[in-house]
Coordinates of C-alpha atoms in Angstrom, one line a residue:
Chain A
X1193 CA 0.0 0.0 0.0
X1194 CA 2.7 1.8 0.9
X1195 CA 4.7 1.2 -2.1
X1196 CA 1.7 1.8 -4.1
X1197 CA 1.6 5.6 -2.6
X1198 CA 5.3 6.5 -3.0
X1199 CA 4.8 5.2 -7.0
X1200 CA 1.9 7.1 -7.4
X1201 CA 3.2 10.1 -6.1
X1202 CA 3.0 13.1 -8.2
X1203 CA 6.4 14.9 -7.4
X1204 CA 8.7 11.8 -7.3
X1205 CA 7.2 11.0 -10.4
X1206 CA 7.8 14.1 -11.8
X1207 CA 11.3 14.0 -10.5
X1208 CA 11.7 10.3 -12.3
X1209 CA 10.7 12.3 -15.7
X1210 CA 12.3 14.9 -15.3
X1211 CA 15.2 12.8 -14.3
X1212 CA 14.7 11.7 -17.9
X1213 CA 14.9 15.1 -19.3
X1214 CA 17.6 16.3 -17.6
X1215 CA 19.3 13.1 -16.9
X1216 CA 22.5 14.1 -18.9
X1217 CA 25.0 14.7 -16.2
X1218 CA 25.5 18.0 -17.5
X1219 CA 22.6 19.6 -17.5
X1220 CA 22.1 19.2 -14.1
X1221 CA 25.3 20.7 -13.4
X1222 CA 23.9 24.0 -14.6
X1223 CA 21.1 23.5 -12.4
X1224 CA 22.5 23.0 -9.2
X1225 CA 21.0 25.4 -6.9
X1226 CA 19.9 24.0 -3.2
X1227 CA 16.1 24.7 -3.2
X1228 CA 14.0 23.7 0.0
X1229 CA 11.5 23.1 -2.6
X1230 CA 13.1 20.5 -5.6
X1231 CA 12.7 18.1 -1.8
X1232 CA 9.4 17.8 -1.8
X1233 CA 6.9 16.4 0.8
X1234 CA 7.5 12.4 -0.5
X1235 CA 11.4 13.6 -0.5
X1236 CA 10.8 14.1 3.3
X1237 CA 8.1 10.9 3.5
X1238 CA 11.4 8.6 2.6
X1239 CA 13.9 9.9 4.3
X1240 CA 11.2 9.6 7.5
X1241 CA 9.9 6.5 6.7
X1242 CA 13.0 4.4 6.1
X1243 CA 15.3 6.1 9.5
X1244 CA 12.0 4.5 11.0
X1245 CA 12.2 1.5 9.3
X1246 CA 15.5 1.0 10.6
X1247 CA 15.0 2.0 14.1
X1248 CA 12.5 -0.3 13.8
X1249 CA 14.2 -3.4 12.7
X1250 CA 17.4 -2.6 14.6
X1251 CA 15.1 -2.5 17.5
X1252 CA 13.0 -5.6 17.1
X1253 CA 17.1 -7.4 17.2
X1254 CA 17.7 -5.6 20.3
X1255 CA 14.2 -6.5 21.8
X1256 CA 15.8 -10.4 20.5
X1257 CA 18.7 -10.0 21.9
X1258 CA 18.0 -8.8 25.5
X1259 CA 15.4 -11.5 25.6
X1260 CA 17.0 -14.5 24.1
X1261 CA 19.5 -14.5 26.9
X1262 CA 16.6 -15.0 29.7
X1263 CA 15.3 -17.7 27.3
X1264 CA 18.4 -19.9 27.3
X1265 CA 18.7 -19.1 31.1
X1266 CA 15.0 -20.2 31.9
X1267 CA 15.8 -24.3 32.0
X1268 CA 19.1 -23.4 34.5
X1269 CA 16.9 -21.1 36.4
X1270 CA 14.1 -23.9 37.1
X1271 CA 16.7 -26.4 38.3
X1272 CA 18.5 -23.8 40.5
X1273 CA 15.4 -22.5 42.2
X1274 CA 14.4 -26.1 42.3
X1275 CA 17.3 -26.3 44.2
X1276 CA 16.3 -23.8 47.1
X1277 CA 18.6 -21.2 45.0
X1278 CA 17.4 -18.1 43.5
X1279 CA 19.1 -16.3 41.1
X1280 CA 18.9 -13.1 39.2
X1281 CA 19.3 -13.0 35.6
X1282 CA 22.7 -10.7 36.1
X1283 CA 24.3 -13.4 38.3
X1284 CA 24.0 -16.2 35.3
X1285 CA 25.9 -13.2 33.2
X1286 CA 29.6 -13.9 33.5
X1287 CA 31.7 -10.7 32.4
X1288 CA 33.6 -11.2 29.5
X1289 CA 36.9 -10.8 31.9
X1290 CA 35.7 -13.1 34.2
X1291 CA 35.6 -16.1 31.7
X1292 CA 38.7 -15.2 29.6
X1293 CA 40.7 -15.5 33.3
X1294 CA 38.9 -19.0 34.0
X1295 CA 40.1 -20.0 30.5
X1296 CA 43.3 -18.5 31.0
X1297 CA 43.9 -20.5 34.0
X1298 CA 42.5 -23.9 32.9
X1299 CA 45.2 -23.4 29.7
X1300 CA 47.9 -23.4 32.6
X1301 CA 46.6 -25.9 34.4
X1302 CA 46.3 -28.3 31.6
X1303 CA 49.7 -26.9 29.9
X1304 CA 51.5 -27.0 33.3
X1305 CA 53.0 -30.6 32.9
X1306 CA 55.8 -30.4 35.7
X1307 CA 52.8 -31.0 38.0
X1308 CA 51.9 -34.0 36.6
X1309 CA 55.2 -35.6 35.7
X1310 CA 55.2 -39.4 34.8
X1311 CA 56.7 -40.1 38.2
X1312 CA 57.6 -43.9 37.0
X1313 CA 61.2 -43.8 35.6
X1314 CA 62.5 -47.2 34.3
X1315 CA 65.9 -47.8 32.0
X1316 CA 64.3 -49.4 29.0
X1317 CA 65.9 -52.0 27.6
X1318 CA 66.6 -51.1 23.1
X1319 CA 65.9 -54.1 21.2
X1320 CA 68.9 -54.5 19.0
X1321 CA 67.4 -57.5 16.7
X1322 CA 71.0 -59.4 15.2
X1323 CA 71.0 -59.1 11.5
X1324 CA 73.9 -59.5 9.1
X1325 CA 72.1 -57.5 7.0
X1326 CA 72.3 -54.6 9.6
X1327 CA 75.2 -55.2 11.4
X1328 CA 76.3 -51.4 11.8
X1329 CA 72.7 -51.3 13.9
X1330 CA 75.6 -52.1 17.2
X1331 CA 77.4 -48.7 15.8
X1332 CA 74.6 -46.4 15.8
X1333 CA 72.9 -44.7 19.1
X1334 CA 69.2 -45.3 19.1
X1335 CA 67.3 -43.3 21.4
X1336 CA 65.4 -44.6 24.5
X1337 CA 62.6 -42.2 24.3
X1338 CA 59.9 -43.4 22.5
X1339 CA 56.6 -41.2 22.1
Chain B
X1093 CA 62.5 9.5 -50.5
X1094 CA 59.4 7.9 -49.8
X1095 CA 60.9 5.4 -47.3
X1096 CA 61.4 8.4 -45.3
X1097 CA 57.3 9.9 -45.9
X1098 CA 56.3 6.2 -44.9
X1099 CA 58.3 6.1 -41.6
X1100 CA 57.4 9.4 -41.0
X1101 CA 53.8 8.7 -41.3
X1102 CA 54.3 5.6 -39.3
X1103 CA 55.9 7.1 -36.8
X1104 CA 52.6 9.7 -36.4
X1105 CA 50.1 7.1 -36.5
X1106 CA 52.0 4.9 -33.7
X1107 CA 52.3 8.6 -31.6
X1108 CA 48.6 9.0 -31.7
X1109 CA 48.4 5.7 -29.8
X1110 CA 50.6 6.2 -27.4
X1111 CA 49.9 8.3 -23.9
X1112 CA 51.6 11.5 -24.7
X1113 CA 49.6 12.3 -27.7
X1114 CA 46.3 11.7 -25.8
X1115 CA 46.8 13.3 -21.8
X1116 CA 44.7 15.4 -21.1
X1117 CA 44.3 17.8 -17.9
X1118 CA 42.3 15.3 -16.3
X1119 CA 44.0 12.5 -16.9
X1120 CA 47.1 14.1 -15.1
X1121 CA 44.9 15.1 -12.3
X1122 CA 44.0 11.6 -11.9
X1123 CA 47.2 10.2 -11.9
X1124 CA 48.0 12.3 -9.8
X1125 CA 45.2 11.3 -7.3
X1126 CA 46.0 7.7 -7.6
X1127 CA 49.8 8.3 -6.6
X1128 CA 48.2 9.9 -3.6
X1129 CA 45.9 6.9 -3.1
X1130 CA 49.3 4.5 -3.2
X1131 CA 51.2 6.7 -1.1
X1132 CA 48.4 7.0 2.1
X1133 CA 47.9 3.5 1.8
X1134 CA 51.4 2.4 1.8
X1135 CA 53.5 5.0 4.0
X1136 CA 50.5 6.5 6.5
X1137 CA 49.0 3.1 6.2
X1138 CA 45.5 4.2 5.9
X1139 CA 43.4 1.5 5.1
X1140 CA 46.2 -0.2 2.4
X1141 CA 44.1 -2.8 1.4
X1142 CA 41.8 -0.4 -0.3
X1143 CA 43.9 2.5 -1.2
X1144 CA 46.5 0.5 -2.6
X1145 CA 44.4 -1.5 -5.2
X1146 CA 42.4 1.3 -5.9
X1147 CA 44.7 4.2 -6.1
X1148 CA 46.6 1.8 -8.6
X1149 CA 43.6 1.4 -10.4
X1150 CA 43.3 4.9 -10.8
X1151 CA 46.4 4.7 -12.5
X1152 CA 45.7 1.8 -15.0
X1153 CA 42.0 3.7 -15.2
X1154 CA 43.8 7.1 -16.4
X1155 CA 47.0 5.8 -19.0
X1156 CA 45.4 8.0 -21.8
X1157 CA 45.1 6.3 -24.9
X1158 CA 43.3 6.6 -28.7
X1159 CA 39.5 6.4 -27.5
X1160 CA 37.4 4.8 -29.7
X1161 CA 39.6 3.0 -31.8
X1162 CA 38.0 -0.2 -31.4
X1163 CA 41.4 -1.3 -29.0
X1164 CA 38.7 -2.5 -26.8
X1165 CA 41.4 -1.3 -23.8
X1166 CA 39.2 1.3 -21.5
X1167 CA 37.1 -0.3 -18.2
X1168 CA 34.0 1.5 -20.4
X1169 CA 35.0 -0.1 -23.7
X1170 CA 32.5 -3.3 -24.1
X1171 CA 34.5 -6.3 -24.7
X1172 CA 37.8 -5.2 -23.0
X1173 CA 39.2 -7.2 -19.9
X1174 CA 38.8 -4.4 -17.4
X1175 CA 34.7 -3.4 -18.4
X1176 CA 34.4 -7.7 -17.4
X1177 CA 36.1 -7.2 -14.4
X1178 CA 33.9 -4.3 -13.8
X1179 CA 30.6 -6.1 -14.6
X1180 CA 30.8 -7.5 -10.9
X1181 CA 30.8 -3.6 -9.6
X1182 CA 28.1 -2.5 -12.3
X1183 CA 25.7 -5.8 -11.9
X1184 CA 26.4 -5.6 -7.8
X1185 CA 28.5 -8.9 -7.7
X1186 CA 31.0 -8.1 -5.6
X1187 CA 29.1 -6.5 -2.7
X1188 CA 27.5 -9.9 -1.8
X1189 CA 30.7 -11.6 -1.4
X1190 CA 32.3 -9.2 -0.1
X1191 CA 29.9 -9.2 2.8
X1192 CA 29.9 -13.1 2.6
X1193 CA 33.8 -12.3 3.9
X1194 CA 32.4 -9.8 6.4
X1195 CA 30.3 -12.0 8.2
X1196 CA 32.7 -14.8 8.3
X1197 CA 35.0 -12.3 9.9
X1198 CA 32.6 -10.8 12.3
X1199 CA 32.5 -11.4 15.9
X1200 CA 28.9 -10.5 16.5
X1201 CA 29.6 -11.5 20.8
X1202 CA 30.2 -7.3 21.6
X1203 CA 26.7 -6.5 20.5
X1204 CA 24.9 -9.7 21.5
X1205 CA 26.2 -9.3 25.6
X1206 CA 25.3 -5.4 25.3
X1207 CA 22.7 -5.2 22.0
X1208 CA 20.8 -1.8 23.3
X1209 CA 24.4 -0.3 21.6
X1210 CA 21.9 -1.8 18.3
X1211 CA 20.6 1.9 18.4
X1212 CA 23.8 3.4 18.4
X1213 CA 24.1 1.6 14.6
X1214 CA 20.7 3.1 14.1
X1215 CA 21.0 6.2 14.8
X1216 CA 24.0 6.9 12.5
X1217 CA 22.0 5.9 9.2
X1218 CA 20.7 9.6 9.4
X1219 CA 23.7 10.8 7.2
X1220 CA 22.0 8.4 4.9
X1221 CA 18.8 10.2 4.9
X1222 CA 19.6 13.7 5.6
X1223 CA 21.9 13.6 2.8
X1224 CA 19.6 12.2 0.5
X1225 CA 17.0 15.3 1.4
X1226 CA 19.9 17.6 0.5
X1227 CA 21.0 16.1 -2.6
X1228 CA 17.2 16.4 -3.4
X1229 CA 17.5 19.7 -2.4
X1230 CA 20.3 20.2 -4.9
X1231 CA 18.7 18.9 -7.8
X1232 CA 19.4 15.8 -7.9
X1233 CA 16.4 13.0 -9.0
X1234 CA 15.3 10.9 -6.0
X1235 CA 17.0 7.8 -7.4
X1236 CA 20.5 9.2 -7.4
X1237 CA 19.9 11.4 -3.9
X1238 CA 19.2 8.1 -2.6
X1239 CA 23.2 6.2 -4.0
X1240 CA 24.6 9.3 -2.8
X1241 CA 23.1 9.6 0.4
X1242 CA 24.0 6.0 1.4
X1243 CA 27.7 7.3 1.2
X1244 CA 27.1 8.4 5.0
X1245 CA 26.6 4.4 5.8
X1246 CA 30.5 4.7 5.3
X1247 CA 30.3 1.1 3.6
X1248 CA 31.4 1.0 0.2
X1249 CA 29.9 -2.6 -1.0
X1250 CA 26.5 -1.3 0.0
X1251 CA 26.7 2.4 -1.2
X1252 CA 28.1 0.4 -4.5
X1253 CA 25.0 -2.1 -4.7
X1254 CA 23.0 0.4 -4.1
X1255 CA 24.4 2.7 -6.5
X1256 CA 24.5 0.1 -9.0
X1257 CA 21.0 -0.7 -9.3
X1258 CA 19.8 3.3 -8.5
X1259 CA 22.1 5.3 -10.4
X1260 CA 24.1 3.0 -12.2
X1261 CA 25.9 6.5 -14.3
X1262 CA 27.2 7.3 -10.5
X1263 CA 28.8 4.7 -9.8
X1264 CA 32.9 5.2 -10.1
X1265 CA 32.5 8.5 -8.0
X1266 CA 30.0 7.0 -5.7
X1267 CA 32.2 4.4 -4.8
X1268 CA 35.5 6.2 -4.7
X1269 CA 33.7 8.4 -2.3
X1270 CA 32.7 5.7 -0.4
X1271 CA 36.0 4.1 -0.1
X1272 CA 38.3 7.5 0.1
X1273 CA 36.1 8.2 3.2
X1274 CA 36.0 4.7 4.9
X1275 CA 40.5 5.0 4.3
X1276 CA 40.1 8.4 5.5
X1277 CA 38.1 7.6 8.5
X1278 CA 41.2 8.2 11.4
X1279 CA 41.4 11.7 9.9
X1280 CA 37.7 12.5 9.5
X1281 CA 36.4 11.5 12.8
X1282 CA 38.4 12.7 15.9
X1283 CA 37.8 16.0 15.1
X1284 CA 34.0 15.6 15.0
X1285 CA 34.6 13.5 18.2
X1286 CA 36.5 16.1 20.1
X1287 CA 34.2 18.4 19.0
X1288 CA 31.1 17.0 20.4
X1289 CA 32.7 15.7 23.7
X1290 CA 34.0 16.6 26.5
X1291 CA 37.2 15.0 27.9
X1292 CA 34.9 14.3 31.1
X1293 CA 33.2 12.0 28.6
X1294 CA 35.8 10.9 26.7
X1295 CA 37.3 9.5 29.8
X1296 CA 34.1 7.4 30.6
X1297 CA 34.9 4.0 31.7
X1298 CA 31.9 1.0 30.0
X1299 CA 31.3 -2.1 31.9
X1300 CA 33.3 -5.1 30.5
X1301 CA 31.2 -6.9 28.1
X1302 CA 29.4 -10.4 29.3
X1303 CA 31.0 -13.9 27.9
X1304 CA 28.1 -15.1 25.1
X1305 CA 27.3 -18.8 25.0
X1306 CA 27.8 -20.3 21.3
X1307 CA 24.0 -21.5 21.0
X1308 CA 23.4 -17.3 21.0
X1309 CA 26.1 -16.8 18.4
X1310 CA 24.5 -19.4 16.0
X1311 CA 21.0 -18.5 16.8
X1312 CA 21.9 -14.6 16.1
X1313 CA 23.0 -14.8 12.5
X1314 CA 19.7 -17.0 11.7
X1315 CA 17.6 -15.0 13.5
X1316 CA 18.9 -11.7 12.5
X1317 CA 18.5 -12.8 8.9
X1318 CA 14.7 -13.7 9.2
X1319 CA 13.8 -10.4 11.3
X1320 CA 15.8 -7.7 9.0
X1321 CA 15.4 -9.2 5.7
X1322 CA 11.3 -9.7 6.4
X1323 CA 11.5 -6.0 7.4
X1324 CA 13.6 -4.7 4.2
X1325 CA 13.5 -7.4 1.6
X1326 CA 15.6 -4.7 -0.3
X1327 CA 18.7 -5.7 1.5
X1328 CA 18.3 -9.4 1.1
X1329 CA 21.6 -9.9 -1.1
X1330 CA 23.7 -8.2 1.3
X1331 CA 22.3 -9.2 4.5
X1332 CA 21.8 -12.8 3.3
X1333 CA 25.2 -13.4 2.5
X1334 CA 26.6 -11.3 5.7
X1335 CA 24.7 -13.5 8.2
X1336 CA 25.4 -16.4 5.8
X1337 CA 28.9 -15.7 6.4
X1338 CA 29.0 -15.4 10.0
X1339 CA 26.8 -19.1 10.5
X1340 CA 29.6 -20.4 8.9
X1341 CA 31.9 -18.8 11.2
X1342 CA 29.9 -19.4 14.7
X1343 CA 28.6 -22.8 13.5
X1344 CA 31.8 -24.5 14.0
X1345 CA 31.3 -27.0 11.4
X1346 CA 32.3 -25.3 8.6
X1347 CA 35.5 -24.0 9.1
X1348 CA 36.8 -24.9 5.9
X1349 CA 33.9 -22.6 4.1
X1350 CA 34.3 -19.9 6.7
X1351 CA 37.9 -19.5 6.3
X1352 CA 37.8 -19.5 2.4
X1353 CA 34.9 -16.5 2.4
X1354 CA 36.5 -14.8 5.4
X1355 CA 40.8 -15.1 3.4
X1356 CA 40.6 -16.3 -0.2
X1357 CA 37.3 -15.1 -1.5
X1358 CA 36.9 -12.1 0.4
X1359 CA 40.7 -11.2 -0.8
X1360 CA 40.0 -12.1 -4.5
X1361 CA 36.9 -10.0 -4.0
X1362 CA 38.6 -6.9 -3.0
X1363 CA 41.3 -6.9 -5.1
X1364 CA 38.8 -7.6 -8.4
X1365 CA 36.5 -4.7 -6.7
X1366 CA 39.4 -2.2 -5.7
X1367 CA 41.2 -2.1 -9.1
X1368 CA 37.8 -1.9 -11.0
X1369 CA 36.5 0.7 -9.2
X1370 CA 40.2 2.4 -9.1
X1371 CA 39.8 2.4 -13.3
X1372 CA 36.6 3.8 -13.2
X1373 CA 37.8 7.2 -12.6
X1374 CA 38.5 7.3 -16.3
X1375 CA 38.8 11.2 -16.9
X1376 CA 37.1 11.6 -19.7
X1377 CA 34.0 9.8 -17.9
X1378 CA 34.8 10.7 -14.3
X1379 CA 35.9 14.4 -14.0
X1380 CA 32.5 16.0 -13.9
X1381 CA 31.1 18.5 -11.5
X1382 CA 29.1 15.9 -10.1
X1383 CA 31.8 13.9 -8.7
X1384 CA 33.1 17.0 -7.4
X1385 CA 30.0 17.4 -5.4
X1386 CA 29.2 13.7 -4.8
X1387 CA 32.2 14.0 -2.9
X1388 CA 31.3 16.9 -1.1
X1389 CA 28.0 15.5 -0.5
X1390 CA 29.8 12.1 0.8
X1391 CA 31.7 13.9 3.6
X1392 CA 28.7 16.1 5.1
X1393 CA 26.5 12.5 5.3
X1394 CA 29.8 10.5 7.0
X1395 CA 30.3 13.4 9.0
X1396 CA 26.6 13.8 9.9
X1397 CA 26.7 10.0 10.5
X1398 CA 29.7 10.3 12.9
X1399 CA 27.6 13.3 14.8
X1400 CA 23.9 11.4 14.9
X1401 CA 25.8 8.3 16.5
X1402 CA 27.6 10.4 19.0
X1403 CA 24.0 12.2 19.9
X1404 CA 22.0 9.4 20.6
X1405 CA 24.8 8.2 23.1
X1406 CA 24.7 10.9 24.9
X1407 CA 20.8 11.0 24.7
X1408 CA 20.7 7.3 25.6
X1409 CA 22.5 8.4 28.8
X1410 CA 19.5 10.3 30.1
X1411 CA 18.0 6.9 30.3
X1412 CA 21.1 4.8 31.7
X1413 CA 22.1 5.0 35.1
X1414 CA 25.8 4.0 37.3
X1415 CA 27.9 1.5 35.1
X1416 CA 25.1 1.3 32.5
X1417 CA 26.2 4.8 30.6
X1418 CA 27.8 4.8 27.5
X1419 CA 31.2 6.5 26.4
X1420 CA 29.4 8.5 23.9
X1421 CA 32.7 8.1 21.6
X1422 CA 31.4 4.8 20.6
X1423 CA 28.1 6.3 18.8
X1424 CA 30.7 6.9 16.3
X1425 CA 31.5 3.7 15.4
X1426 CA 27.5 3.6 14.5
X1427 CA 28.8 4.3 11.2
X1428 CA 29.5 0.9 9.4
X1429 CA 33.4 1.2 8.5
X1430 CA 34.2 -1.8 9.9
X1431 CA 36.7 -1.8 12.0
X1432 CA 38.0 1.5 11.3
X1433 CA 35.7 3.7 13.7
X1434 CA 36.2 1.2 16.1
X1435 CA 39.4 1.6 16.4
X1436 CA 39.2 5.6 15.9
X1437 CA 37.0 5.4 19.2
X1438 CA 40.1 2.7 21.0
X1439 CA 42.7 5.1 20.2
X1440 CA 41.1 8.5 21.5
X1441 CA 39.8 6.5 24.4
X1442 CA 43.8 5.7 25.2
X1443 CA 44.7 9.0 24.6
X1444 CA 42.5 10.6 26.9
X1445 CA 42.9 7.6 29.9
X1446 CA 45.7 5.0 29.0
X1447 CA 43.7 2.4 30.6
X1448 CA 40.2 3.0 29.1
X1449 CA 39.9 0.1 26.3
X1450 CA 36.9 0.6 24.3
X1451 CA 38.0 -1.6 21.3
X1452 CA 35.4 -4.0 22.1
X1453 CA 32.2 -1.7 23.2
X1454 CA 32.3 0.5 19.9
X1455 CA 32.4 -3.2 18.0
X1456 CA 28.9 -3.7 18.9
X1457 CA 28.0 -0.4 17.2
X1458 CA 29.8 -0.9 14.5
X1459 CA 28.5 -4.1 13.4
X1460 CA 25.9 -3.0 14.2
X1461 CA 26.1 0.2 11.6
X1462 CA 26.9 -2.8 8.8
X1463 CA 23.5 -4.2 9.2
X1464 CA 21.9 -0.4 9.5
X1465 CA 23.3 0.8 6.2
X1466 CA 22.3 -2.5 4.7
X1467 CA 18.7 -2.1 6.0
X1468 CA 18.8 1.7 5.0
X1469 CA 19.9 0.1 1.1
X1470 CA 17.0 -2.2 1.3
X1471 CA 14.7 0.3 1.6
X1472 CA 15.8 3.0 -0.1
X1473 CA 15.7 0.2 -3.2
X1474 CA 12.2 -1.0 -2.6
X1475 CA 11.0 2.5 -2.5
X1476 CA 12.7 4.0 -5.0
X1477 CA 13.5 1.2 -7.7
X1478 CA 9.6 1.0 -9.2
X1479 CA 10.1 5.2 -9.6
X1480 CA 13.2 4.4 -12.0

C-alpha cells in the first residue's frame, strides 16, 4: 500500500521524468542550486519512513537480543530455584573478563605438565634384533625415548 | 625518399596511440590522485588494502590512450578485460561476497552481551537520509539522492549495490567516495569527536562486556536474517550473504567454508572490486562537477553520520544509570566502517585515559552500523526502484 503511494506520487514522479529530461549529467550541473522546494513532501516521506524503518528493525534485534539471553537461562533457572537457590538474571551473566581468566587458568593448568610428571622412571631395555644385514645397527645410538 | 614519408607517417600514426599524444588535464589530475591513493595507503597506512588497489587502479583507469579505436582497452569499452572485471561492480556482484567475507569475519559477541548499543548503529544511518533530502534539495532526482546519500553508511559494498542498481551512471565517483572516506576515516572523525565531547566524557569507563554462549552466536545470525530481511527485503543480497557468512563462522562445522569466504574469496573480491572501481575514474568519464560534489555531498553525510551516533549516546544516557552509561565516543563507530571507527574510538579513548579500552564496546556499534546501512539500502531500493 505503501509502495503503491510513494509510486503514485506526483512529485517523485515528476522528479523520475524529469530525471529523464535532464538526466545528462550535464545539464544538471547548470542547475544546481539548493532549493528547499526540488525536496518535496514524499522527498521528506522517505527519508522519515525508512530512518524508521531502521530503528525499527534494529530494534526488534535488540528487543531479540535482551530477551534470548533470559530464554536460554530459563531451563538453568528452574533447576536452580528447584534447588532452594534463587538467582537473578545478572548473576547467570559472567563478564567477558571473568571467563577469559577461568580459560586462562585452565590453559595453565592443563599446559602445566611439571605438576603432573610421569613419576615412574625405568631404563628401557633397546631391542637391537641381530641381523647381518644390519650389522652397523651395534654402531649407531638409538634413542630410549619413544613417544 | 618515400621510405622516409612512410616512416614518417608511421611514426605519427603509432604517436597517436601512445599516452603523450592523448593526456589530457584530467588524466594528469587523476594520476595524480592515484599516486596519492598508493602513497596514504602504503606510507600512513590508511586502510592499504583499499587504497592500494584502488589508487593503482586509478592509474591503469587514467593511461590516456586513442579512445574509440576499437582497441577495446578502456574499463568503459565493451568487450575489454577491465569493463568484465567491472561487470561485478556494475551488476552488484562483488558486494555480496564481499559481505559473505564480512560476516565470516565478524564477531557479533560485543553486541549480543550489550545489543541496546543496536541503536547506536541506528541512529547513524541519518547521514543516509539527511543527505539524500539535501541532494534532493540540490537537484538531484530521488534515485540518485538516494546512491549518494547512502555514502554516510561509510560502507562502500552497500553504497556500490545500491548505487549500482539506482544510479548506475554514479557509480565510479559513488564508490570512490565511499572508499576515500572509509581509508580516511582516522582523519575525519576525531575531530567531530573532540568536537562534540567533553574530555569528562571521553574519559568514561563501560562495563566489560558479558561472555556469550555459542548457541546465542549461532541463533543470532539466523535470527537476524529472518527479522531484517522480512522487514527490508531490499537488503536481502547483502544481508543474506553477511549472516550467511558469519553461520559459517559461529557454527563451528564449517571451518573450511568460513575460512575460504573470510581469506581467499573475500581477498579475490577486494582486489577484483578495488582495481575496477580504481579504473573507473577514467577522466574523460569521471571528471564531472558531479563527482566534485558527490564527494562533497559524501563527507557532510559520513560526518553527519559520525555526529547522529555520537547524539543518541549521549541521549541514551539520560536513560542509563551507574555502570550502565555509555562513552558517547562509541556512537561513532554507529557508522558501518568496519573496524576503522572502532578503532578511531580505542585510540582517543587511550589517549585521553591510557587504561580505558573501548575496542570492544564500539564493536557492537559498528557491526551494528553494517547491518543499519544494509537495512537503509534495502529500503531506499524498494521505494525507489519501481520510480526508475
Amino acid at each position: 500500500m505503501f509502495y503503491d503511494t510513494i509510486q503514485n506520487s506526483d512529485s517523485l514522479k515528476a522528479a523520475a521524468d524529469s530525471a529523464g529530461a535532464e538526466n545528462s549529467l550535464a545539464g544538471l550541473a547548470n542547475n544546481l542550486t539548493f532549493d528547499i522546494s526540488k525536496i518535496g513532501t514524499d522527498g521528506i516521506i522517505i527519508s522519515v519512513i525508512g530512518y524508521v524503518i531502521v530503528f525499527m528493525a534494529l530494534l526488534t534485534l535488540f528487543f531479540f537480543i535482551k530477551n534470548l539471553t533470559k530464554l536460554l537461562h530459563l531451563n538453568l533457572r528452574k533447576k536452580l530455584s528447584a534447588q532452594g537457590r534463587q538467582v537473578e538474571q545478572k548473576d547467570l551473566d559472567i563478564p567477558g573478563e571473568i571467563a577469559a581468566a577461568i580459560s586462562t587458568a585452565i590453559t595453565l593448568h592443563y599446559q602445566e605438565v611439571h605438576d603432573f610428571e610421569n613419576t615412574i622412571v625405568t631404563i628401557k631395555k633397546v631391542q637391537k634384533p641381530y641381523s647381518p644385514w644390519s650389522s652397523k645397527i651395534y654402531g649407531l645410538r638409538q634413542t630410549p625415548l619413544r613417544k | 625518399m618515400e621510405i622516409l614519408q612512410q616512416l614518417a607517417e608511421s611514426f605519427t600514426t603509432f604517436f597517436q596511440y601512445t599516452g603523450f599524444a592523448n593526456i589530457t588535464i584530467g588524466h594528469a589530475i587523476m594520476i595524480v590522485i592515484g599516486l596519492v591513493f598508493i602513497y596514504l595507503g602504503i606510507a600512513k597506512e590508511y586502510e592499504p588494502l583499499l587504497l592500494v588497489p584502488i589508487g593503482f587502479g586509478i592509474l591503469v583507469g587514467n593511461i590516456p590512450f586513442f579512445e574509440n579505436a576499437g582497441l577495446q582497452l578502456g574499463i568503459y569499452e565493451e568487450g575489454s578485460v577491465l569493463n568484465y572485471l567491472y561487470y561485478g561492480v556494475t551488476k552488484g556482484i562483488y558486494p555480496p561476497l564481499i559481505f559473505l567475507g564480512i560476516g565470516a569475519m565478524t564477531d557479533f559477541s560485543a553486541l549480543l552481551s550489550n545489543p541496546k548499543l543496536m541503536l547506536l548503529g541506528a541512529a547513524a544511518q541519518v547521514g543516509i537520509f539527511l543527505t539524500f533530502i539535501a541532494a534532493l534539495a540540490l537537484g538531484f532526482p530521488a534515485e540518485h539522492a538516494a546512491a549518494i546519500g547512502i555514502i554516510g553508511g561509510a560502507d562502500g559494498p552497500t553504497a556500490i549495490f545500491l548505487s549500482s542498481k539506482l544510479a548506475p551512471e554514479l557509480i565510479g565517483a559513488i564508490a570512490i567516495a565511499a572508499y576515500s572516506y572509509m581509508a580516511l576515516v582516522p582523519v575525519i572523525q576525531p575531530p567531530i569527536i573532540n568536537l562534540l565531547t567533553s574530555p569528562e566524557e571521553r574519559k568514561m569507563k563501560m562495563k566489560p562486556p558479558r561472555s556469550v554462549s555459542r548457541l546465542e552466536k549461532i541463533l543470532f545470525p539466523i535470527v537476524g536474517l529472518l527479522l531484517t530481511t522480512f522487514i527490508s527485503p531490499g537488503g536481502l543480497p547483502l544481508l543474506g550473504m553477511l549472516f550467511f557468512g558469519n553461520l559459517l563462522k559461529e557454527s563451528g562445522v564449517t571451518r573450511r567454508l568460513a575460512d575460504t569466504s573470510s581469506k581467499a574469496l573475500i581477498d579475490i573480491v577486494t582486489l577484483l572490486l578495488g582495481l575496477t572501481v580504481g579504473a573507473s575514474t577514467q577522466a574523460t568519464t569521471f571528471l564531472t562537477p558531479q563527482s566534485i560534489l558527490i564527494f562533497v555531498l559524501g563527507a557532510v553525510s559520513f560526518a553527519i553520520a559520525t555526529a547522529g551516533g555520537i547524539l543518541f549516546a549521549k541521549f541514551m544516557n539520560l536513560f542509563l544509570k551507574g555502570d550502565n552509561k555509555l562513552n558517547p565516543m562509541i556512537g561513532a563507530a554507529g557508522v558501518s566502517a568496519v573496524p576503522d571507527s572502532a578503532r578511531v574510538v580505542q585510540h582517543l579513548g587511550l589517549k585521553d585515559d591510557p587504561s580505558n579500552h573501548l575496542l570492544m564496546h564500539a564493536m557492537a556499534p559498528n557491526v551494528s552500523g553494517v547491518i543499519g546501512s544494509a537495512v537503509a539500502a534495502g529500503i531506499l531500493l524498494s521505494l525507489l526502484m519501481r520510480v526508475v
